[in-house]
Each structure stands twice: as structure tokens, then as C-alpha cells.
Tab-separated table of C-alpha atoms and ligand atoms in Angstrom:
chain	number	residue	atom	x	y	z
Y	1	VAL	CA	-27.966	5.850	39.023
Y	2	ILE	CA	-24.383	5.609	37.797
Y	3	GLY	CA	-23.234	1.992	37.391
Y	4	LEU	CA	-25.735	-0.789	36.659
Y	5	GLY	CA	-24.012	-3.779	38.238
Y	6	TYR	CA	-24.941	-6.063	41.134
Y	7	ILE	CA	-25.915	-3.059	43.263
Y	8	GLY	CA	-26.802	-0.250	40.855
Y	9	LEU	CA	-29.410	-2.107	38.802
Y	10	PRO	CA	-31.553	-3.385	41.690
Y	11	THR	CA	-31.230	0.002	43.396
Y	12	SER	CA	-32.463	1.725	40.221
Y	13	LEU	CA	-35.396	-0.653	39.907
Y	14	LEU	CA	-36.417	-0.258	43.543
Y	15	PHE	CA	-36.407	3.523	43.187
Y	16	ALA	CA	-38.487	3.152	40.025
Y	17	ARG	CA	-40.942	0.850	41.774
Y	18	ALA	CA	-41.261	3.464	44.524
Y	19	GLY	CA	-42.476	5.899	41.861
Y	20	PHE	CA	-39.381	7.859	40.813
Y	21	GLU	CA	-38.360	8.336	37.217
Y	22	VAL	CA	-34.985	6.594	37.101
Y	23	ILE	CA	-32.277	6.738	34.479
Y	24	GLY	CA	-29.573	4.121	34.852
Y	25	VAL	CA	-26.176	4.982	33.408
Y	26	ASP	CA	-23.434	2.553	32.523
Y	27	ILE	CA	-20.331	2.851	30.385
Y	28	LYS	CA	-20.955	-0.631	28.945
Y	29	GLU	CA	-23.015	-0.131	25.804
Y	30	ASP	CA	-23.924	-3.813	25.513
Y	31	LEU	CA	-25.218	-3.869	29.061
Y	32	VAL	CA	-27.332	-0.771	28.480
Y	33	LYS	CA	-28.799	-2.247	25.273
Y	34	SER	CA	-29.514	-5.546	26.922
Y	35	ILE	CA	-31.204	-3.979	29.959
Y	36	ASN	CA	-33.340	-1.780	27.698
Y	37	ALA	CA	-34.315	-4.935	25.814
Y	38	GLY	CA	-35.544	-6.402	29.096
Y	39	HIS	CA	-32.609	-8.701	29.870
Y	40	ILE	CA	-31.060	-8.909	33.306
Y	41	PRO	CA	-27.363	-9.839	33.386
Y	42	SER	CA	-27.646	-11.966	36.544
Y	43	ASP	CA	-29.785	-14.718	38.059
Y	44	GLU	CA	-30.688	-12.573	41.042
Y	45	PRO	CA	-34.188	-13.661	42.130
Y	46	GLY	CA	-36.998	-11.217	41.369
Y	47	LEU	CA	-34.922	-8.796	39.304
Y	48	SER	CA	-36.345	-9.731	35.925
Y	49	ASP	CA	-39.943	-9.357	37.105
Y	50	LEU	CA	-39.083	-6.068	38.738
Y	51	LEU	CA	-37.614	-4.773	35.469
Y	52	ASP	CA	-40.800	-5.787	33.645
Y	53	GLY	CA	-42.887	-4.052	36.282
Y	54	VAL	CA	-41.166	-0.648	36.055
Y	55	ARG	CA	-41.125	-0.130	32.297
Y	56	GLY	CA	-41.971	3.477	31.619
Y	57	ARG	CA	-40.265	4.676	34.803
Y	58	PHE	CA	-36.816	3.199	34.133
Y	59	ARG	CA	-34.450	3.251	31.191
Y	60	ALA	CA	-30.715	2.798	30.760
Y	61	GLN	CA	-28.252	4.925	28.803
Y	62	THR	CA	-24.522	5.556	28.519
Y	63	THR	CA	-24.451	9.268	29.328
Y	64	VAL	CA	-25.238	11.097	32.544
Y	65	PRO	CA	-28.447	13.164	32.232
Y	66	ASN	CA	-29.663	16.065	34.353
Y	67	ALA	CA	-31.313	14.755	37.490
Y	68	ASP	CA	-32.328	15.766	40.995
Y	69	VAL	CA	-30.360	12.978	42.649
Y	70	PHE	CA	-27.281	11.086	41.433
Y	71	VAL	CA	-26.490	7.704	42.978
Y	72	VAL	CA	-22.988	6.355	42.320
Y	73	CYS	CA	-22.748	2.535	42.341
Y	74	VAL	CA	-19.465	1.921	40.517
Y	75	PRO	CA	-16.825	-0.665	41.474
Y	76	THR	CA	-14.202	-0.022	44.128
Y	77	PRO	CA	-11.760	-2.900	43.645
Y	78	LEU	CA	-8.667	-3.504	45.669
Y	79	SER	CA	-5.372	-2.711	43.961
Y	80	GLY	CA	-4.007	-6.228	44.342
Y	81	ALA	CA	-0.645	-6.442	46.013
Y	82	MET	CA	-0.772	-2.872	47.332
Y	83	ARG	CA	-3.934	-3.636	49.296
Y	84	VAL	CA	-5.234	-0.166	48.631
Y	85	ALA	CA	-8.662	0.831	47.313
Y	86	ASP	CA	-8.749	1.699	43.625
Y	87	LEU	CA	-11.001	4.756	43.550
Y	88	THR	CA	-10.525	5.592	39.883
Y	89	TYR	CA	-14.074	4.447	38.992
Y	90	VAL	CA	-15.550	6.589	41.750
Y	91	LYS	CA	-13.514	9.599	40.671
Y	92	LYS	CA	-14.532	9.210	37.018
Y	93	ALA	CA	-18.180	8.726	37.932
Y	94	VAL	CA	-18.123	11.835	40.152
Y	95	GLU	CA	-16.441	13.789	37.339
Y	96	SER	CA	-19.174	12.686	34.963
Y	97	VAL	CA	-21.845	13.929	37.371
Y	98	ALA	CA	-20.145	17.274	38.119
Y	99	PRO	CA	-21.229	19.135	34.933
Y	100	ARG	CA	-24.854	18.115	35.573
Y	101	LEU	CA	-25.000	19.139	39.204
Y	102	ARG	CA	-27.320	22.063	39.968
Y	103	GLU	CA	-28.114	23.788	43.229
Y	104	GLY	CA	-30.320	21.605	45.435
Y	105	ASN	CA	-29.212	18.342	43.799
Y	106	LEU	CA	-27.941	15.476	45.911
Y	107	ILE	CA	-25.083	13.152	45.035
Y	108	ILE	CA	-25.016	9.833	46.861
Y	109	ILE	CA	-22.076	7.445	46.933
Y	110	GLU	CA	-23.275	3.856	47.397
Y	111	SER	CA	-19.911	2.344	46.491
Y	112	THR	CA	-17.900	1.073	49.434
Y	113	VAL	CA	-15.003	3.483	50.057
Y	114	PRO	CA	-12.192	4.043	52.585
Y	115	PRO	CA	-12.990	6.405	55.475
Y	116	GLY	CA	-12.686	10.029	54.422
Y	117	THR	CA	-13.303	9.489	50.690
Y	118	GLY	CA	-16.374	11.747	50.678
Y	119	ASP	CA	-14.547	14.649	52.286
Y	120	LYS	CA	-11.135	14.140	50.676
Y	121	LEU	CA	-12.004	12.952	47.172
Y	122	VAL	CA	-15.686	13.326	46.273
Y	123	ILE	CA	-16.303	16.893	47.486
Y	124	PRO	CA	-12.956	18.309	46.234
Y	125	THR	CA	-13.508	16.662	42.825
Y	126	LEU	CA	-16.959	18.228	42.524
Y	127	VAL	CA	-15.651	21.619	43.629
Y	128	LYS	CA	-12.740	21.388	41.186
Y	129	HIS	CA	-15.284	20.841	38.428
Y	130	GLY	CA	-17.276	23.923	39.325
Y	131	ALA	CA	-19.667	22.862	42.108
Y	132	ASP	CA	-20.459	25.504	44.705
Y	133	PRO	CA	-18.994	24.172	48.002
Y	134	PHE	CA	-21.613	26.023	50.082
Y	135	HIS	CA	-24.575	24.366	48.400
Y	136	LEU	CA	-23.151	20.901	47.831
Y	137	ARG	CA	-25.205	17.998	49.127
Y	138	VAL	CA	-23.255	14.769	49.346
Y	139	ALA	CA	-24.337	11.558	51.076
Y	140	HIS	CA	-22.914	8.098	51.578
Y	141	CYS	CA	-25.413	5.216	51.686
Y	142	PRO	CA	-23.430	1.991	51.752
Y	143	GLU	CA	-25.118	-1.177	50.604
Y	144	ARG	CA	-25.516	-4.244	52.816
Y	145	ALA	CA	-27.260	-6.630	50.424
Y	146	ILE	CA	-26.029	-10.157	49.842
Y	147	PRO	CA	-26.096	-11.887	46.424
Y	148	GLY	CA	-29.061	-14.236	46.124
Y	149	ARG	CA	-31.225	-12.090	48.427
Y	150	VAL	CA	-30.464	-8.644	47.084
Y	151	LEU	CA	-33.994	-7.305	46.675
Y	152	GLU	CA	-35.174	-8.636	49.997
Y	153	GLU	CA	-32.131	-7.287	51.834
Y	154	MET	CA	-32.110	-3.925	50.066
Y	155	THR	CA	-35.689	-3.449	51.171
Y	156	ARG	CA	-35.641	-4.864	54.699
Y	157	ASN	CA	-32.138	-4.235	56.029
Y	158	ALA	CA	-31.393	-1.264	58.236
Y	159	ARG	CA	-29.402	1.420	56.406
Y	160	VAL	CA	-26.850	3.941	57.521
Y	161	ILE	CA	-26.753	7.259	55.724
Y	162	GLY	CA	-24.019	9.842	56.147
Y	163	GLY	CA	-24.329	13.390	54.873
Y	164	ASN	CA	-21.901	16.295	54.470
Y	165	THR	CA	-24.693	18.344	56.047
Y	166	PRO	CA	-27.759	17.332	58.070
Y	167	SER	CA	-29.973	18.388	55.159
Y	168	ALA	CA	-28.081	16.122	52.730
Y	169	ALA	CA	-28.480	13.215	55.159
Y	170	SER	CA	-32.190	13.849	55.665
Y	171	MET	CA	-32.815	14.251	51.922
Y	172	ALA	CA	-31.121	10.876	51.349
Y	173	ARG	CA	-33.068	9.345	54.226
Y	174	ASP	CA	-36.383	10.471	52.710
Y	175	LEU	CA	-35.348	9.068	49.360
Y	176	TYR	CA	-34.373	5.607	50.667
Y	177	GLY	CA	-37.387	5.648	52.968
Y	178	SER	CA	-39.481	5.313	49.790
Y	179	PHE	CA	-38.608	1.607	49.612
Y	180	VAL	CA	-36.537	0.677	52.691
Y	181	THR	CA	-38.640	-0.760	55.481
Y	182	GLY	CA	-35.660	-1.301	57.820
Y	183	LYS	CA	-34.444	1.364	60.220
Y	184	ILE	CA	-32.514	4.222	58.601
Y	185	CYS	CA	-29.879	5.916	60.765
Y	186	THR	CA	-28.244	9.154	59.766
Y	187	THR	CA	-24.791	10.424	60.624
Y	188	ASN	CA	-21.913	12.265	58.954
Y	189	LEU	CA	-20.060	11.114	55.836
Y	190	VAL	CA	-16.954	9.584	57.365
Y	191	THR	CA	-18.886	7.744	60.074
Y	192	ALA	CA	-21.137	6.110	57.477
Y	193	GLU	CA	-18.073	5.099	55.450
Y	194	PHE	CA	-16.467	3.707	58.595
Y	195	ILE	CA	-19.559	1.761	59.688
Y	196	LYS	CA	-19.815	-0.140	56.401
Y	197	LEU	CA	-16.159	-1.191	56.699
Y	198	MET	CA	-16.542	-2.085	60.380
Y	199	GLU	CA	-19.393	-4.450	59.555
Y	200	ASN	CA	-17.481	-6.452	56.972
Y	201	THR	CA	-14.278	-6.374	58.991
Y	202	TYR	CA	-16.174	-7.721	61.995
Y	203	ARG	CA	-17.267	-10.678	59.877
Y	204	ASP	CA	-13.804	-11.239	58.444
Y	205	VAL	CA	-12.080	-11.177	61.833
Y	206	ASN	CA	-14.649	-13.557	63.315
Y	207	ILE	CA	-14.283	-15.950	60.400
Y	208	ALA	CA	-10.499	-15.814	60.860
Y	209	LEU	CA	-10.933	-16.626	64.536
Y	210	ILE	CA	-12.972	-19.758	63.889
Y	211	ASN	CA	-10.639	-20.749	61.034
Y	212	GLU	CA	-7.725	-20.497	63.436
Y	213	PHE	CA	-9.672	-22.506	66.009
Y	214	ALA	CA	-10.294	-25.141	63.310
Y	215	MET	CA	-6.583	-25.453	62.531
Y	216	ILE	CA	-5.605	-25.637	66.192
Y	217	ALA	CA	-8.434	-28.111	66.799
Y	218	ASP	CA	-6.962	-30.345	64.094
Y	219	GLU	CA	-3.651	-30.274	65.958
Y	220	CYS	CA	-5.353	-31.088	69.244
Y	221	GLY	CA	-7.593	-33.840	67.928
Y	222	VAL	CA	-10.691	-31.769	68.682
Y	223	ASN	CA	-13.702	-31.605	66.363
Y	224	VAL	CA	-14.142	-27.846	66.054
Y	225	TRP	CA	-17.706	-28.224	64.745
Y	226	GLU	CA	-18.836	-29.979	67.867
Y	227	ALA	CA	-16.786	-27.647	70.054
Y	228	ARG	CA	-18.276	-24.597	68.347
Y	229	GLU	CA	-21.815	-25.780	68.838
Y	230	ILE	CA	-21.280	-26.273	72.546
Y	231	ALA	CA	-19.315	-23.039	72.977
Y	232	ASN	CA	-22.160	-21.168	71.287
Y	233	LEU	CA	-24.456	-22.223	74.119
Y	234	HIS	CA	-22.611	-19.603	76.142
Y	235	PRO	CA	-24.958	-16.613	76.143
Y	236	ARG	CA	-22.265	-14.213	74.972
Y	237	VAL	CA	-20.416	-16.391	72.440
Y	238	ASN	CA	-21.403	-16.576	68.783
Y	239	LEU	CA	-18.725	-18.349	66.760
Y	240	LEU	CA	-19.149	-18.400	62.992
Y	241	LYS	CA	-18.375	-21.440	60.827
Y	242	PRO	CA	-14.902	-22.271	59.527
Y	243	GLY	CA	-14.322	-22.736	55.814
Y	244	PRO	CA	-11.839	-22.802	52.933
Y	245	GLY	CA	-11.336	-19.026	52.909
Y	246	VAL	CA	-13.332	-15.865	52.431
Y	247	GLY	CA	-14.528	-14.639	49.058
Y	248	GLY	CA	-16.954	-12.213	47.541
Y	249	HIS	CA	-16.760	-8.594	46.671
Y	250	CYS	CA	-16.895	-7.244	50.196
Y	251	ILE	CA	-15.573	-9.234	53.149
Y	252	ALA	CA	-12.312	-10.226	51.477
Y	253	ILE	CA	-11.621	-6.646	50.414
Y	254	ASP	CA	-13.209	-4.107	52.720
Y	255	PRO	CA	-10.946	-4.719	55.743
Y	256	TRP	CA	-8.026	-3.417	53.680
Y	257	PHE	CA	-9.968	-0.185	53.023
Y	258	LEU	CA	-10.083	0.316	56.768
Y	259	THR	CA	-6.393	-0.329	57.362
Y	260	GLU	CA	-4.928	1.360	54.261
Y	261	GLY	CA	-4.606	4.787	55.838
Y	262	SER	CA	-3.917	3.638	59.379
Y	263	LEU	CA	-0.915	2.463	61.350
Y	264	ASN	CA	-3.161	0.621	63.781
Y	265	GLY	CA	-4.870	-2.094	61.786
Y	266	HIS	CA	-2.835	-5.010	63.149
Y	267	MET	CA	-5.464	-7.578	64.103
Y	268	ILE	CA	-7.475	-6.786	60.998
Y	269	SER	CA	-4.462	-7.460	58.755
Y	270	VAL	CA	-3.614	-10.708	60.535
Y	271	ALA	CA	-7.229	-11.874	60.203
Y	272	ARG	CA	-7.058	-11.188	56.477
Y	273	GLU	CA	-3.853	-13.235	56.249
Y	274	VAL	CA	-5.445	-16.113	58.162
Y	275	ASN	CA	-8.432	-16.210	55.822
Y	276	ASP	CA	-6.289	-15.754	52.727
Y	277	ASN	CA	-4.161	-18.717	53.787
Y	278	MET	CA	-7.053	-21.141	54.229
Y	279	PRO	CA	-6.703	-22.365	50.614
Y	280	ASN	CA	-3.090	-23.310	51.469
Y	281	TYR	CA	-4.409	-25.308	54.404
Y	282	VAL	CA	-6.924	-27.083	52.167
Y	283	VAL	CA	-4.275	-27.932	49.577
Y	284	GLY	CA	-1.991	-29.069	52.414
Y	285	ALA	CA	-4.680	-31.548	53.433
Y	286	ALA	CA	-4.984	-32.814	49.857
Y	287	LYS	CA	-1.192	-33.174	49.614
Y	288	SER	CA	-1.073	-35.244	52.735
Y	289	ILE	CA	-3.865	-37.511	51.494
Y	290	LEU	CA	-2.289	-37.851	48.052
Y	291	LYS	CA	1.247	-38.396	49.312
Y	292	GLY	CA	3.262	-40.288	46.733
Y	293	GLN	CA	0.684	-39.857	43.969
Y	294	GLU	CA	2.316	-37.375	41.655
Y	295	GLY	CA	0.056	-35.759	39.078
Y	296	ALA	CA	-3.059	-36.974	40.874
Y	297	ASN	CA	-6.459	-35.601	39.882
Y	298	ILE	CA	-8.272	-33.232	42.218
Y	299	THR	CA	-11.921	-32.288	41.747
Y	300	LEU	CA	-13.321	-29.107	43.243
Y	301	LEU	CA	-17.016	-29.310	44.047
Y	302	GLY	CA	-18.224	-25.736	43.942
Y	303	VAL	CA	-16.206	-22.733	42.834
Y	304	SER	CA	-18.481	-19.856	43.806
Y	305	TYR	CA	-17.531	-18.081	46.981
Y	306	LYS	CA	-20.755	-18.859	48.791
Y	307	ALA	CA	-23.542	-21.395	48.829
Y	308	ASN	CA	-26.317	-21.459	46.246
Y	309	VAL	CA	-25.132	-18.528	44.122
Y	310	GLY	CA	-23.012	-18.430	40.976
Y	311	ASP	CA	-20.790	-15.552	42.104
Y	312	THR	CA	-17.058	-16.363	41.896
Y	313	ARG	CA	-15.597	-12.984	42.803
Y	314	GLU	CA	-12.564	-13.447	45.078
Y	315	THR	CA	-13.542	-17.076	45.546
Y	316	PRO	CA	-11.072	-19.192	47.540
Y	317	ALA	CA	-11.679	-21.932	44.933
Y	318	MET	CA	-9.459	-19.983	42.539
Y	319	LYS	CA	-6.496	-20.039	44.914
Y	320	ILE	CA	-7.095	-23.689	45.798
Y	321	ALA	CA	-7.089	-24.580	42.093
Y	322	ARG	CA	-3.962	-22.544	41.360
Y	323	LEU	CA	-2.034	-23.895	44.356
Y	324	ALA	CA	-3.047	-27.472	43.554
Y	325	GLU	CA	-1.927	-27.014	39.952
Y	326	ASN	CA	1.374	-25.591	41.131
Y	327	GLU	CA	1.814	-28.785	43.154
Y	328	GLY	CA	1.512	-30.751	39.924
Y	329	TYR	CA	-2.066	-31.943	40.387
Y	330	SER	CA	-4.571	-31.906	37.602
Y	331	VAL	CA	-7.549	-29.819	38.714
Y	332	ARG	CA	-11.132	-30.206	37.559
Y	333	CYS	CA	-14.026	-28.077	38.653
Y	334	CYS	CA	-17.746	-28.690	38.911
Y	335	ASP	CA	-20.250	-25.992	39.813
Y	336	PRO	CA	-23.727	-26.174	38.307
Y	337	LEU	CA	-24.492	-22.625	39.445
Y	338	VAL	CA	-21.486	-20.912	37.880
Y	339	LYS	CA	-21.525	-19.937	34.203
Y	340	GLU	CA	-17.923	-18.831	33.751
Y	341	PHE	CA	-14.732	-19.542	35.632
Y	342	GLU	CA	-11.013	-19.306	34.949
Y	343	TYR	CA	-10.866	-23.123	34.938
Y	344	PRO	CA	-13.131	-25.133	32.634
Y	345	LEU	CA	-16.296	-26.276	34.362
Y	346	GLN	CA	-17.405	-29.865	33.906
Y	347	ASP	CA	-20.486	-31.800	34.876
Y	348	LEU	CA	-20.288	-33.947	37.995
Y	349	GLU	CA	-19.723	-37.167	36.120
Y	350	SER	CA	-16.747	-36.000	34.060
Y	351	ALA	CA	-15.266	-33.842	36.824
Y	352	THR	CA	-15.106	-36.839	39.167
Y	353	ASP	CA	-14.185	-39.507	36.603
Y	354	GLN	CA	-10.831	-41.036	37.654
Y	355	THR	CA	-10.373	-38.395	40.325
Y	356	ASP	CA	-8.147	-39.054	43.305
Y	357	CYS	CA	-9.539	-36.489	45.686
Y	358	ILE	CA	-12.810	-34.570	45.779
Y	359	VAL	CA	-12.705	-31.268	47.630
Y	360	LEU	CA	-16.039	-29.731	48.563
Y	361	VAL	CA	-15.352	-25.990	48.446
Y	362	THR	CA	-18.868	-24.557	48.232
Y	363	ASP	CA	-21.841	-25.877	50.181
Y	364	HIS	CA	-24.438	-25.709	47.394
Y	365	GLU	CA	-27.619	-27.566	48.436
Y	366	VAL	CA	-27.548	-29.428	45.127
Y	367	PHE	CA	-24.383	-31.281	46.199
Y	368	LYS	CA	-26.377	-33.001	48.933
Y	369	GLU	CA	-28.116	-34.950	46.162
Y	370	ILE	CA	-24.889	-36.572	44.944
Y	371	ALA	CA	-24.928	-40.360	45.157
Y	372	PRO	CA	-21.243	-41.058	45.920
Y	373	CYS	CA	-21.576	-44.714	44.909
Y	374	ARG	CA	-22.257	-43.599	41.326
Y	375	LEU	CA	-19.057	-41.567	40.955
Y	376	ARG	CA	-16.197	-43.196	39.063
Y	377	ALA	CA	-13.359	-41.974	41.252
Y	378	ARG	CA	-9.961	-43.673	41.021
Y	379	ASN	CA	-9.212	-43.078	44.696
Y	380	ARG	CA	-12.043	-42.382	47.068
Y	381	ASN	CA	-11.009	-39.357	49.073
Y	382	LEU	CA	-13.331	-36.547	50.114
Y	383	ILE	CA	-12.260	-33.336	51.787
Y	384	ASP	CA	-15.268	-31.495	53.130
Y	385	THR	CA	-14.196	-27.945	53.920
Y	386	ARG	CA	-17.699	-26.985	55.071
Y	387	ASN	CA	-18.706	-30.052	57.095
Y	388	PHE	CA	-21.680	-30.166	54.781
Y	389	LEU	CA	-22.096	-33.567	53.159
Y	390	ASP	CA	-23.509	-36.761	54.657
Y	391	HIS	CA	-20.230	-38.340	55.724
Y	392	ASP	CA	-21.738	-41.686	56.676
Y	393	LEU	CA	-23.149	-41.977	53.172
Y	394	TRP	CA	-19.775	-41.179	51.587
Y	395	ALA	CA	-17.952	-43.583	53.902
Y	396	GLN	CA	-20.445	-46.312	53.031
Y	397	SER	CA	-19.349	-45.838	49.415
Y	398	GLY	CA	-15.753	-46.353	50.468
Y	399	TYR	CA	-14.710	-42.723	50.764
Y	400	ARG	CA	-12.137	-41.616	53.217
Y	401	VAL	CA	-13.633	-38.407	54.564
Y	402	THR	CA	-11.623	-35.500	55.915
Y	403	ILE	CA	-13.421	-32.573	57.500
Y	404	LEU	CA	-11.836	-29.153	57.959
Y	405	GLY	CA	-11.484	-28.867	61.719
Y	406	GLY	CA	-12.731	-32.469	62.127
Y	407	GLY	CA	-9.826	-33.152	64.455
Y	408	GLU	CA	-10.449	-36.857	64.827
Y	409	ARG	CA	-7.168	-38.662	64.476
Y	410	SER	CA	-6.835	-41.773	62.392
Y	411	GLU	CA	-3.739	-43.820	61.744
Y	412	GLU	CA	-2.361	-43.940	58.226
Y	413	PRO	CA	-2.896	-47.485	56.880
Y	414	PRO	CA	0.526	-49.172	57.062
Y	415	ASP	CA	0.526	-50.793	53.630
Y	416	GLY	CA	-0.477	-47.753	51.623
Y	417	ARG	CA	-4.041	-48.876	51.100
Y	418	SER	CA	-6.575	-46.097	51.319
Y	419	ALA	CA	-7.965	-45.533	54.774
Y	420	ALA	CA	-11.442	-46.320	53.489
Y	421	GLU	CA	-10.295	-49.792	52.559
Y	422	GLU	CA	-9.335	-50.272	56.173
Y	423	ILE	CA	-12.890	-49.872	57.365
Y	424	SER	CA	-14.519	-53.223	57.645
Y	425	GLY	CA	-17.618	-53.204	55.472
Y	426	GLY	CA	-17.031	-49.531	54.758
Y	427	THR	CA	-19.927	-48.517	56.963
Y	428	LYS	CA	-18.266	-46.133	59.374
Y	429	ALA	CA	-17.304	-42.581	58.449
Y	430	LEU	CA	-13.606	-42.145	58.829
Y	431	VAL	CA	-12.672	-38.623	59.693
Y	432	LYS	CA	-9.070	-37.623	59.486
Y	433	VAL	CA	-7.147	-34.699	60.925
Y	434	PHE	CA	-7.587	-31.992	58.328
Y	435	GLY	CA	-4.065	-30.675	58.044
Y	436	GLY	CA	-2.774	-34.205	57.793
Y	437	ARG	CA	-0.585	-33.808	60.826
S	1	LIG	N1	-21.996	-6.765	44.947
S	1	LIG	C1	-22.232	-6.722	46.237
S	1	LIG	O1	-22.677	-7.704	46.801
S	1	LIG	C2	-21.974	-5.463	47.025
S	1	LIG	C3	-22.493	-5.370	48.316
S	1	LIG	C4	-22.272	-4.219	49.042
S	1	LIG	C5	-21.531	-3.177	48.472
S	1	LIG	N2	-21.029	-3.268	47.202
S	1	LIG	C6	-20.284	-2.162	46.658
S	1	LIG	O2	-21.073	-1.535	45.642
S	1	LIG	C7	-20.216	-0.986	44.634
S	1	LIG	C8	-20.650	-1.514	43.285
S	1	LIG	O3	-20.441	-2.902	43.271
S	1	LIG	P1	-21.110	-3.852	42.210
S	1	LIG	O4	-20.948	-5.216	42.744
S	1	LIG	O5	-22.459	-3.360	41.851
S	1	LIG	O6	-20.114	-3.621	40.954
S	1	LIG	P2	-20.299	-4.181	39.476
S	1	LIG	O7	-18.949	-4.362	38.929
S	1	LIG	O8	-21.274	-5.315	39.460
S	1	LIG	O9	-21.019	-2.982	38.699
S	1	LIG	C9	-20.466	-1.735	38.543
S	1	LIG	C10	-20.945	-1.149	37.214
S	1	LIG	O10	-20.459	0.179	37.140
S	1	LIG	C11	-20.140	0.460	35.782
S	1	LIG	N3	-19.281	1.631	35.722
S	1	LIG	C12	-17.969	1.724	36.054
S	1	LIG	N4	-17.552	2.991	35.902
S	1	LIG	C13	-18.615	3.707	35.477
S	1	LIG	C14	-18.810	5.069	35.145
S	1	LIG	N5	-17.827	5.967	35.237
S	1	LIG	N6	-20.027	5.463	34.720
S	1	LIG	C15	-21.038	4.566	34.615
S	1	LIG	N7	-20.910	3.251	34.909
S	1	LIG	C16	-19.717	2.842	35.347
S	1	LIG	C17	-19.522	-0.830	35.308
S	1	LIG	O11	-19.544	-0.909	33.904
S	1	LIG	C18	-20.410	-1.874	35.996
S	1	LIG	O12	-21.464	-2.291	35.167
S	1	LIG	C19	-18.787	-1.391	45.026
S	1	LIG	O13	-18.180	-0.349	45.724
S	1	LIG	C20	-19.013	-2.567	45.949
S	1	LIG	O14	-17.939	-2.709	46.865
S	1	LIG	C21	-21.251	-4.401	46.460
């Protein structure tokens, strides 16, 4: 298995548990050493025990050995502003496999790639490096696992497998069938590549739709959360939840892989823009709440891109922090699940001390345990971008609560006092139009 990251390491261990002798390859020497010493570089549940359980059938190294099957799990980042897949890792990994490839071997690409990569890049690269085009077996087996539930999802989810020939596809199907209990469907290479991108694009476009509904709902004085729940009673409607933007390694990136070679990806591109602009909408809400308070303090609760994991890749929290800083605010971040972030991470107490606005970005369960009355905020403003916290509780502690898509209009207090101060006894949640219109 080439590449021992989020996907490659659990994949290697699952193959090992199924009885194969697995050699994991990574260019990072430290990572290889640490894995061989029994350390797992992530908090992914079950991974450490699995590593312990497959000693003797799994080891890591930095060079590609001879093998019967090669599984490529290297990164496929997006080349930033160009919005084009960077396939250099895939190309290098394939080049490193080429000299080892013998007749009857199978090479599988697990990395997410634009449609046509197998036929236009992988096969020609192998052939250029001496592989016999008539005996080549290439498959694409995209991964659908989600951080936090990787082992469970890798085992139970249905898989799609594309092959350059039916025999390559069926060889890959037999291999994954050793540990996958979900349905395995086989097809050709480009269709498998396309399916993976369709899945994540479907999610992105649907998130953009509900995000747009949330923003329009704010304009119309409609609570989108309530509206969504009722609309979802329709037997053929299934609206997702709005939020502060889309993050993670897949959904925020993969739609661009689908559109990069096409002149027809209009709606997909617009959906990406909508989701990418949600942090601007969140900061717009903070600006409207903090009007007149230059240099105010903003606290971000949660910086990972999704609930209950410490993964910050492509997190909207990063853009929210940067935009807020550019507006002159002082930004503090608190996320007990994240180990490293571009902004210093503080504990709850110091991150909220003298803050003027708390923005809940990530709906970690642990944030439900916060006692708002204990926080030493200077101004009690809460923006809940996930409609997640107990708003009555926060309002009882004097917080003015704003929910993304909350849509309930409230008048600005005339004398500049905080809206929370306006509530007699502070017992009623005050929900303000999110965009501050
Ligand atoms: N992480 C996810 O949740 C997820 C889900 C579905 C699909 N994917 C896709 O899986 C692929 C891998 O993603 P990831 O999250 O595991 O990446 P990652 O960055 O966590 O790990 C990739 C590993 O590959 C290594 N590597 C890079 N070039 C190499 C080479 N030439 N030889 C050997 N090792 C090399 C890196 O050092 C790194 O350790 C990507 O295409 C990604 O889009 C990821």
C-alpha cells in the first residue's frame, strides 16, 4: 500500500487482518518508524488496536517492494486558485510502482482523481516505464470512509470498483471482498472515478442549496431550521443542514475535479462558491452585532471541519478567522479535539475571557456541556452557525443569540445596549436575523 495516511494505513491494516501480508510504503521516514514502533498518527477509533492485532502480517517501509497487488493511497490536493487536481503525488507513486510490476500484478488507485486519470495518466505512465499494455491490470477503488468512523465505514460501506479490464475489476473485487461486507459493484475505470466525484458533488450541491435557503430565510424572517424540518416531511424532499461552510478533504475539493475538464459544470461551480462564501456570511453577522466596536474580540468555538473529530483540513473556521482578523478583530480559538491549528488554541476559559462575540463553528458534543454563566465574556453575544446549543440556557445567562438561518427578526436596542439586556429577566432566547439585515 503506497501512502500511509488517513486512508492508506487503515486500508493496509484491514487487508492484514483479512490475512494478507501487507507492506505499507510511505516517503515520510518518521511516519514509517513510528508506525513500526506501534504508534498511530491519528486518534481514529480502533486503529491502534488493529495495528497491535496484525503484527507479523504488516510492516512499514520507505521503498516499494515486489508485490502481487499495489494500492495507491497518496494525496490528490487541489491546486489552489487554479481549481485543478494536483496529480503529482499519484504520478510519482505510479512511477515508483512501475519497476516492480510483473505480469499478473494488479495496481489499484484508491486516491480520488478526476475522470479519465486511469486511462490518460496511470496506464500511459506505467507503459512509459516498461509495463506491457496488453497484460496491465489497473483498478480504481475510491474510498468513502469518513473520519471518526473510518474502520466501520471501510468495512460496511458499499464500494465501487472500476477496472481497465473485467479481470482487473474482478480481481480487485475479490481482494476487497476479503474485508468489505457492503455491496461491491464493478464497472470500468472512468465510471468508478466519476461515481466517487458525483457522490461528493451531490453532497456539496445539496449543502449549498440549504445554505442558500438559510440566507434567503434570514431575509424573509423565516426560521430555516423549522422550515426544513417540515419540508422534509414531504416524501421526496431531504434537505441537509445549513452551516458555516464546507470543509474536509473531499467535499470541498472533489467537485472541482469533476468540473476541471468540462465546460458544463455550471451549477457545481456555483454551489462551491456558495459554500465557500458561508464564512463571509458568518463574519458579516459578527460585524453587524459588533457594529461600532473596533478591535473587538471574537472567539471561535470549534475549528475542525466537522463535529467530534480533530480534523481541520479545509475547515471553514480558517477562513472565518482570517476574514475576522482582516476586519480588525482579535480572534481566539478553542477546540479541545484539535491538536494543531494555524491560530493558537486556547482552553475555553481563556478563549472566552473578555470576548465580545462567541461563534460556534463546530458542533462538538462537548460544547453542549458549557455553562455560559461561568464564561467571563465582555459582551454576551453568541452566533450559533449550527443551531446546536441550548439557546434558552445561553439567553438566561444574558447572551444575545443569533442562529444561522434563524430568521426571527428583532429590533436593534435604540440606546446601544446589548439586545440581551433588553430582555426582561433575561429568560427568553433572543434570536436575531443572521445576516444582520
Ligand atoms: N481522508 C479522507 O477522509 C478521504 C476519504 C476519501 C478519499 N480520500 C482520498 O484518499 C487519498 C489519500 O488521502 P489521505 O487523506 O489518506 O492523504 P494523507 O495526506 O493523509 O496521506 C497520504 C500519505 O501518502 C504519502 N505519500 C505521498 N506521496 C507518496 C509516494 N510517492 N510514495 C509513498 N507515500 C507517499 C504521504 O507522505 C502521506 O503520508 C486522497 O486522494 C483523498 O482525496 C480521502
